Short mmCIF file of C-alpha atoms in Angstrom, two decimals:
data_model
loop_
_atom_site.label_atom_id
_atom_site.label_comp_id
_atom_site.label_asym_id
_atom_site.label_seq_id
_atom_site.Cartn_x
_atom_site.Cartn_y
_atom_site.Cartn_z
CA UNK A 1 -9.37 -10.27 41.99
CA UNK A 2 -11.65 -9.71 44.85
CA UNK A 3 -13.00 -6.48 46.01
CA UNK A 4 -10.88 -5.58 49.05
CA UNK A 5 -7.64 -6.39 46.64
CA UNK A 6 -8.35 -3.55 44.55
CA UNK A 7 -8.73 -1.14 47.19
CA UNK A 8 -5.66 1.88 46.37
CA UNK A 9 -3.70 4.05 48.90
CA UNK A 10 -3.56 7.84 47.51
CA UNK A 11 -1.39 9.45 49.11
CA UNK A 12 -1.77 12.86 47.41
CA UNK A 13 -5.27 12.78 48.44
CA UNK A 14 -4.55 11.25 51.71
CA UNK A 15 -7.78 8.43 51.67
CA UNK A 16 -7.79 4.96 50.45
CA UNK A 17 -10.31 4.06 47.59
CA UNK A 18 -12.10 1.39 46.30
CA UNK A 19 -13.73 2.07 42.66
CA UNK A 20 -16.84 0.10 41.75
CA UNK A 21 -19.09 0.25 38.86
CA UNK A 22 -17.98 4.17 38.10
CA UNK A 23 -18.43 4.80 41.79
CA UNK A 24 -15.65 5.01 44.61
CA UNK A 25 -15.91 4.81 47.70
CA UNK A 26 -13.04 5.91 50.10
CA UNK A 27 -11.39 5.81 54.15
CA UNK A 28 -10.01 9.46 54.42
CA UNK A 29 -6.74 8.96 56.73
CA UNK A 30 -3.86 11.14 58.15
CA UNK A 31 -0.69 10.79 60.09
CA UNK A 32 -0.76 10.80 63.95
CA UNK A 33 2.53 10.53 66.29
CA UNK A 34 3.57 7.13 63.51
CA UNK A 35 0.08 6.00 63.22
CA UNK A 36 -2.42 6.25 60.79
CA UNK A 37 -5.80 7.26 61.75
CA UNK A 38 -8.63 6.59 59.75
CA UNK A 39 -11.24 9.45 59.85
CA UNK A 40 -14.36 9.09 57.89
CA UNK A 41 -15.37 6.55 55.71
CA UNK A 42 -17.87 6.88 52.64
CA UNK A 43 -19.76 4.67 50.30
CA UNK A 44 -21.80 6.22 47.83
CA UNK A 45 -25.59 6.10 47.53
CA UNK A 46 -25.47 3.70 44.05
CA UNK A 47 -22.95 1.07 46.55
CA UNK A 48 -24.50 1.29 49.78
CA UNK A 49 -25.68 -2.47 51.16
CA UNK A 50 -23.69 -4.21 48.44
CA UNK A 51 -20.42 -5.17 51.03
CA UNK A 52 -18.56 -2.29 49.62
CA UNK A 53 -17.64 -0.54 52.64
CA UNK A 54 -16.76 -3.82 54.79
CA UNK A 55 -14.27 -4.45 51.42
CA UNK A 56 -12.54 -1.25 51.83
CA UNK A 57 -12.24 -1.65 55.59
CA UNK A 58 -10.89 -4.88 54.58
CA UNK A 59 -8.50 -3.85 51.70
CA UNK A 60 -7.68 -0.71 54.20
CA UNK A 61 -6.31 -3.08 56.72
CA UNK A 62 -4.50 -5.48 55.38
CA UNK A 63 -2.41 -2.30 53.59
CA UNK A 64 -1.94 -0.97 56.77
CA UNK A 65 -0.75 -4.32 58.10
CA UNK A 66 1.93 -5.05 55.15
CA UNK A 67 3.22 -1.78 56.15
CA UNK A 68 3.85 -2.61 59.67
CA UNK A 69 1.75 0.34 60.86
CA UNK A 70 -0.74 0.79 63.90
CA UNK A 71 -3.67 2.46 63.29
CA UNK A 72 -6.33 5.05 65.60
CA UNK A 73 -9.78 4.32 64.40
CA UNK A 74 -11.72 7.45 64.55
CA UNK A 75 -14.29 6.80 62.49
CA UNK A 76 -16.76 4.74 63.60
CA UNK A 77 -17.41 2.25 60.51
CA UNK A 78 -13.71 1.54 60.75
CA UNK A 79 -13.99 1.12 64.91
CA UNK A 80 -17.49 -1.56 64.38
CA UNK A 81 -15.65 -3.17 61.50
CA UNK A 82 -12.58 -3.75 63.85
CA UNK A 83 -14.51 -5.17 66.63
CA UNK A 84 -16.44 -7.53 64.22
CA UNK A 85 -13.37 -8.72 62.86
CA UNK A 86 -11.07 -9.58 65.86
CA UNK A 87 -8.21 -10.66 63.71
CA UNK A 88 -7.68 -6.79 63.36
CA UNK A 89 -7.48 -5.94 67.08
CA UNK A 90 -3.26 -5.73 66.75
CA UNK A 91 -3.70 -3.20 64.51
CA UNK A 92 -5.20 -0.85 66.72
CA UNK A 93 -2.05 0.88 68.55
#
């Protein structure tokens, strides 16, 4: 299973994470007139330059896409990743 596959939606906490070696990193999110906007995304120190974040924009995504949803991306690892990765653009409603 590659990295952006194991990426989780909790809801309770309202973020998405992605767990690695003891460590998770996580997209904080909330609900916006149907769409869900992605606020703030953080990698810890111990994961930082490893392709962790890029797999939990990834694994972010493509959750967002199975669900049919739009999203607003606020913060601005989410926006860069987005515009790197054009195949994402009809996500952004």
């Amino acid at each position: 299973m590659s990295l952006h596959e194991k990426v989780r939606k909790n809801e309770e906490l309202g973020r998405y994470e992605l767990t690695v070696a003891g460590s998770t990193a996580l997209v904080t999110y909330d609900m916006r007139d149907g769409k869900i906007a992605l606020t703030h995304t953080e990698v810890p120190g111990a994961l930082t330059g490893q392709g962790v974040g890029s797999e939990l924009a990834k694994g972010t995504l493509d959750d967002i896409r199975a669900q049919g949803m739009k999203v607003l991306p606020i913060c601005t690892f989410i926006e860069a990743y987005i515009k790197r990765h054009p195949e994402y653009q009809d996500l952004v409603g």
